[in-house]
Amino acid sequence: MIDLHCHILPGIDDGAPTVEVSIKMAQKAVSEGIHTIVATPHHQNGTYINEKSDILQRVEELNERLIQEHIPLTILPGQETRIYGEMVQDYQNGKILTLNATNKYVFVEFPSSQVPRFTERLLYDIQAEGLTPIIVHPERNSRLIEDPDILYNLVNKGAMTQVTASSLTGRFGKKIKKFSMDLIHANLTHVIASDAHNILRRSFHMQEANDLISTEYGMDILYLFQENAAAIVNGHACLKDSPEKIQKKKFLGIF
Ligand code: FE
């Protein structure tokens, strides 16, 4: 299994604080059947700056350590970039790292409770650069929960999305779990990843999420998500079903 979103690199964001914790995360990942992790440290989120060249070097160092420890896990380079106005210029200037450095897919994170006004334009500009933006954990954005048509519009215009495994398993509460499942139903997400930060409160839960997906939606959807994860690290095209709008339930008064 491939995990596309993980804060496993030590000491550079709110993920693993030390390489010892990175090793523990690696062991946990392997125990869940994960063989490849894309390391995606936060970038430009107001607290952390992690530019391409630095991430590439740190990924190499962690891979060397994993070989020494005989852990059968490969780390690939990536970045979780908070949406900001100069993102395209910074990509051109070599500061933004695409997933596995293929110059095909780039993670885009929204602030947790809003979708900036310039989002549609920026996602367009990113695509004009030849990149596919992947919106990370849309299910945890309160603006999108309130108005899912915003996400429908962005997906309809070519953006992809990644839902977090532990959102599906209920780690963030019932509302986020329900919205995650609605996103799968409406073809508004294309891949599942862990966004693991540690092995305690923010662990992988990939196996548990996969069990839930195969039970609720069937193996076809599970395979689709796994094939998309492989396509993304290889820089190939993903399979996408046409997005649909999420029907908001109308509450009829029973008071
Ligand atoms: Fe993350």
Short mmCIF file of C-alpha atoms and ligand atoms in Angstrom, two decimals:
data_model
loop_
_atom_site.label_atom_id
_atom_site.label_comp_id
_atom_site.label_asym_id
_atom_site.label_seq_id
_atom_site.Cartn_x
_atom_site.Cartn_y
_atom_site.Cartn_z
CA MET A 1 0.00 0.00 0.00
CA ILE A 2 1.11 3.57 -0.72
CA ASP A 3 0.47 6.40 1.74
CA LEU A 4 0.55 9.76 -0.04
CA HIS A 5 0.33 12.10 2.93
CA CYS A 6 2.43 11.73 6.08
CA HIS A 7 4.41 13.91 8.47
CA ILE A 8 7.16 11.35 9.04
CA LEU A 9 10.24 13.54 8.47
CA PRO A 10 11.75 14.35 11.87
CA GLY A 11 11.89 17.77 13.50
CA ILE A 12 10.58 19.98 10.71
CA ASP A 13 6.87 20.39 11.45
CA ASP A 14 4.26 19.13 13.91
CA GLY A 15 4.86 15.52 12.83
CA ALA A 16 7.64 13.27 14.15
CA PRO A 17 9.73 15.36 16.59
CA THR A 18 12.77 13.06 16.40
CA VAL A 19 14.14 10.39 14.09
CA GLU A 20 13.32 7.81 16.77
CA VAL A 21 9.63 8.70 16.37
CA SER A 22 10.04 8.54 12.57
CA ILE A 23 11.33 4.97 12.98
CA LYS A 24 8.36 4.05 15.18
CA MET A 25 5.99 5.53 12.60
CA ALA A 26 7.78 3.56 9.88
CA GLN A 27 7.37 0.31 11.83
CA LYS A 28 3.68 1.03 12.40
CA ALA A 29 3.19 1.82 8.71
CA VAL A 30 4.83 -1.47 7.66
CA SER A 31 2.61 -3.37 10.13
CA GLU A 32 -0.43 -1.95 8.28
CA GLY A 33 0.88 -3.10 4.91
CA ILE A 34 2.30 0.25 3.77
CA HIS A 35 5.50 -0.10 1.67
CA THR A 36 5.81 3.47 0.38
CA ILE A 37 5.19 6.79 2.10
CA VAL A 38 5.28 10.21 0.52
CA ALA A 39 6.67 12.55 3.18
CA THR A 40 4.64 15.75 3.04
CA PRO A 41 5.85 18.35 5.56
CA HIS A 42 3.82 21.51 6.02
CA HIS A 43 4.87 24.49 3.92
CA GLN A 44 3.68 28.11 4.15
CA ASN A 45 0.95 27.33 6.70
CA GLY A 46 1.87 30.29 8.87
CA THR A 47 4.15 28.27 11.14
CA TYR A 48 6.38 26.13 8.95
CA ILE A 49 8.47 26.77 5.86
CA ASN A 50 9.89 23.64 4.23
CA GLU A 51 11.24 24.21 0.76
CA LYS A 52 11.95 21.63 -1.91
CA SER A 53 15.73 21.30 -1.60
CA ASP A 54 15.59 20.79 2.16
CA ILE A 55 12.87 18.13 1.92
CA LEU A 56 14.76 16.21 -0.79
CA GLN A 57 17.84 16.02 1.42
CA ARG A 58 15.92 14.97 4.53
CA VAL A 59 14.07 12.23 2.65
CA GLU A 60 17.41 10.81 1.54
CA GLU A 61 18.68 10.82 5.14
CA LEU A 62 15.59 9.05 6.47
CA ASN A 63 15.76 6.40 3.74
CA GLU A 64 19.39 5.70 4.70
CA ARG A 65 18.34 5.28 8.33
CA LEU A 66 15.48 2.92 7.37
CA ILE A 67 17.95 0.74 5.47
CA GLN A 68 20.22 0.63 8.54
CA GLU A 69 17.23 -0.37 10.68
CA HIS A 70 16.16 -3.04 8.13
CA ILE A 71 12.67 -1.53 7.80
CA PRO A 72 11.13 -2.34 4.40
CA LEU A 73 9.69 1.09 3.72
CA THR A 74 10.55 3.64 1.05
CA ILE A 75 10.10 7.37 1.65
CA LEU A 76 9.39 9.57 -1.34
CA PRO A 77 9.54 13.36 -1.32
CA GLY A 78 6.45 15.56 -1.16
CA GLN A 79 5.09 18.68 0.48
CA GLU A 80 1.80 19.87 1.97
CA THR A 81 1.54 23.41 0.70
CA ARG A 82 -0.94 25.85 2.22
CA ILE A 83 -2.67 27.78 -0.55
CA TYR A 84 -1.05 31.18 -1.10
CA GLY A 85 -1.00 33.74 -3.87
CA GLU A 86 2.61 33.24 -4.97
CA MET A 87 2.40 29.46 -5.19
CA VAL A 88 2.86 29.28 -8.95
CA GLN A 89 5.80 31.72 -8.94
CA ASP A 90 7.38 29.75 -6.12
CA TYR A 91 6.92 26.52 -8.09
CA GLN A 92 8.73 28.18 -10.99
CA ASN A 93 11.43 29.32 -8.53
CA GLY A 94 11.99 25.77 -7.28
CA LYS A 95 10.53 26.12 -3.78
CA ILE A 96 7.44 23.97 -4.25
CA LEU A 97 7.84 20.22 -4.35
CA THR A 98 5.37 18.10 -6.31
CA LEU A 99 4.49 14.61 -5.10
CA ASN A 100 7.51 12.36 -5.71
CA ALA A 101 9.03 15.27 -7.62
CA THR A 102 7.37 14.23 -10.88
CA ASN A 103 6.05 17.74 -11.65
CA LYS A 104 2.57 16.31 -12.09
CA TYR A 105 0.63 16.49 -8.80
CA VAL A 106 0.82 19.06 -6.04
CA PHE A 107 -0.88 19.08 -2.63
CA VAL A 108 -2.92 22.16 -1.76
CA GLU A 109 -4.15 22.73 1.78
CA PHE A 110 -6.92 25.19 2.64
CA PRO A 111 -7.18 27.01 5.96
CA SER A 112 -9.43 24.92 8.25
CA SER A 113 -12.47 27.15 8.19
CA GLN A 114 -12.41 28.98 4.87
CA VAL A 115 -11.78 28.77 1.16
CA PRO A 116 -9.92 31.89 -0.01
CA ARG A 117 -11.55 33.94 -2.77
CA PHE A 118 -8.60 33.48 -5.10
CA THR A 119 -8.78 29.65 -4.89
CA GLU A 120 -10.50 28.99 -8.20
CA ARG A 121 -8.12 31.27 -10.08
CA LEU A 122 -5.04 29.81 -8.40
CA LEU A 123 -6.11 26.20 -9.07
CA TYR A 124 -6.61 27.23 -12.70
CA ASP A 125 -3.12 28.77 -12.84
CA ILE A 126 -1.61 25.62 -11.27
CA GLN A 127 -3.24 23.52 -13.99
CA ALA A 128 -1.99 25.94 -16.64
CA GLU A 129 1.52 25.05 -15.36
CA GLY A 130 0.80 21.40 -16.21
CA LEU A 131 0.18 20.34 -12.60
CA THR A 132 -2.90 18.73 -11.06
CA PRO A 133 -3.78 20.24 -7.69
CA ILE A 134 -4.89 17.74 -5.03
CA ILE A 135 -6.89 19.42 -2.27
CA VAL A 136 -5.96 17.68 0.99
CA HIS A 137 -8.58 16.73 3.57
CA PRO A 138 -11.50 18.79 2.19
CA GLU A 139 -13.71 16.87 4.66
CA ARG A 140 -12.17 18.80 7.55
CA ASN A 141 -12.85 22.27 6.10
CA SER A 142 -15.90 23.80 7.78
CA ARG A 143 -16.72 26.05 4.80
CA LEU A 144 -16.84 23.05 2.48
CA ILE A 145 -18.98 21.07 4.94
CA GLU A 146 -21.39 24.01 4.96
CA ASP A 147 -21.38 24.43 1.18
CA PRO A 148 -20.15 21.29 -0.66
CA ASP A 149 -20.98 22.89 -4.02
CA ILE A 150 -17.77 24.93 -3.66
CA LEU A 151 -15.80 21.68 -3.78
CA TYR A 152 -17.96 20.29 -6.58
CA ASN A 153 -17.11 23.35 -8.66
CA LEU A 154 -13.36 22.99 -8.04
CA VAL A 155 -13.37 19.24 -8.83
CA ASN A 156 -15.47 19.87 -11.90
CA LYS A 157 -12.74 22.25 -13.06
CA GLY A 158 -10.02 19.63 -12.72
CA ALA A 159 -8.87 19.62 -9.09
CA MET A 160 -8.55 16.31 -7.27
CA THR A 161 -9.03 15.68 -3.55
CA GLN A 162 -7.58 13.43 -0.84
CA VAL A 163 -9.67 12.28 2.11
CA THR A 164 -7.90 11.32 5.34
CA ALA A 165 -8.21 7.70 6.53
CA SER A 166 -8.93 8.65 10.13
CA SER A 167 -11.71 11.03 9.05
CA LEU A 168 -13.47 7.99 7.60
CA THR A 169 -12.89 5.94 10.72
CA GLY A 170 -14.41 8.65 12.93
CA ARG A 171 -11.34 10.20 14.59
CA PHE A 172 -12.62 13.72 13.90
CA GLY A 173 -16.23 13.08 14.85
CA LYS A 174 -19.48 12.02 13.21
CA LYS A 175 -20.01 15.09 11.06
CA ILE A 176 -16.61 14.76 9.37
CA LYS A 177 -17.04 11.00 8.96
CA LYS A 178 -20.42 11.53 7.31
CA PHE A 179 -19.06 14.24 4.99
CA SER A 180 -16.10 11.99 4.05
CA MET A 181 -18.53 9.27 3.05
CA ASP A 182 -20.68 11.75 1.12
CA LEU A 183 -17.56 12.82 -0.80
CA ILE A 184 -16.85 9.22 -1.85
CA HIS A 185 -20.48 8.70 -2.90
CA ALA A 186 -20.46 11.84 -5.03
CA ASN A 187 -17.09 11.05 -6.72
CA LEU A 188 -15.66 14.14 -5.07
CA THR A 189 -12.55 12.41 -3.80
CA HIS A 190 -9.92 10.37 -5.62
CA VAL A 191 -7.50 8.99 -3.08
CA ILE A 192 -7.24 8.16 0.64
CA ALA A 193 -4.11 8.86 2.72
CA SER A 194 -3.21 8.85 6.41
CA ASP A 195 -1.95 12.38 7.18
CA ALA A 196 -0.26 10.59 10.11
CA HIS A 197 1.68 12.85 12.48
CA ASN A 198 2.67 10.25 15.12
CA ILE A 199 1.64 6.82 16.36
CA LEU A 200 -0.55 7.97 19.22
CA ARG A 201 -3.29 10.47 18.49
CA ARG A 202 -2.66 10.94 14.76
CA SER A 203 -1.65 7.53 13.44
CA PHE A 204 -2.19 5.81 10.07
CA HIS A 205 -5.55 3.94 10.29
CA MET A 206 -5.18 3.00 6.62
CA GLN A 207 -6.11 -0.65 7.10
CA GLU A 208 -9.21 0.28 9.07
CA ALA A 209 -10.26 2.84 6.45
CA ASN A 210 -9.72 0.32 3.65
CA ASP A 211 -11.93 -2.22 5.43
CA LEU A 212 -14.64 0.40 5.74
CA ILE A 213 -14.35 1.42 2.06
CA SER A 214 -14.55 -2.16 0.79
CA THR A 215 -17.56 -2.89 3.02
CA GLU A 216 -19.44 0.33 2.25
CA TYR A 217 -18.55 0.88 -1.40
CA GLY A 218 -17.05 -2.40 -2.65
CA MET A 219 -13.61 -3.49 -3.78
CA ASP A 220 -13.88 -1.52 -7.03
CA ILE A 221 -13.68 1.79 -5.19
CA LEU A 222 -10.89 0.57 -2.91
CA TYR A 223 -8.85 -0.55 -5.95
CA LEU A 224 -9.60 2.73 -7.71
CA PHE A 225 -8.17 4.71 -4.78
CA GLN A 226 -5.10 2.45 -4.57
CA GLU A 227 -4.48 2.65 -8.31
CA ASN A 228 -4.75 6.42 -8.13
CA ALA A 229 -2.16 6.54 -5.32
CA ALA A 230 0.21 4.53 -7.54
CA ALA A 231 -0.55 6.72 -10.56
CA ILE A 232 0.18 9.85 -8.54
CA VAL A 233 3.63 8.72 -7.36
CA ASN A 234 4.45 7.59 -10.89
CA GLY A 235 3.21 10.83 -12.42
CA HIS A 236 0.59 9.03 -14.52
CA ALA A 237 -3.04 9.99 -15.16
CA CYS A 238 -5.63 9.07 -12.52
CA LEU A 239 -9.02 7.49 -13.04
CA LYS A 240 -11.83 9.87 -12.20
CA ASP A 241 -15.59 9.38 -12.24
CA SER A 242 -17.74 12.42 -13.00
CA PRO A 243 -18.33 14.46 -9.85
CA GLU A 244 -21.86 14.85 -8.56
CA LYS A 245 -23.37 17.37 -6.22
CA ILE A 246 -24.01 16.30 -2.65
CA GLN A 247 -27.71 16.50 -1.94
CA LYS A 248 -28.31 18.34 1.29
CA LYS A 249 -30.94 16.66 3.40
CA LYS A 250 -33.93 18.82 4.10
CA PHE A 251 -34.97 18.60 7.70
CA LEU A 252 -38.73 18.57 7.97
CA GLY A 253 -39.89 19.86 11.28
CA ILE A 254 -40.59 17.23 13.88
CA PHE A 255 -40.45 19.33 16.97
FE FE B 1 -1.00 17.01 6.66
#
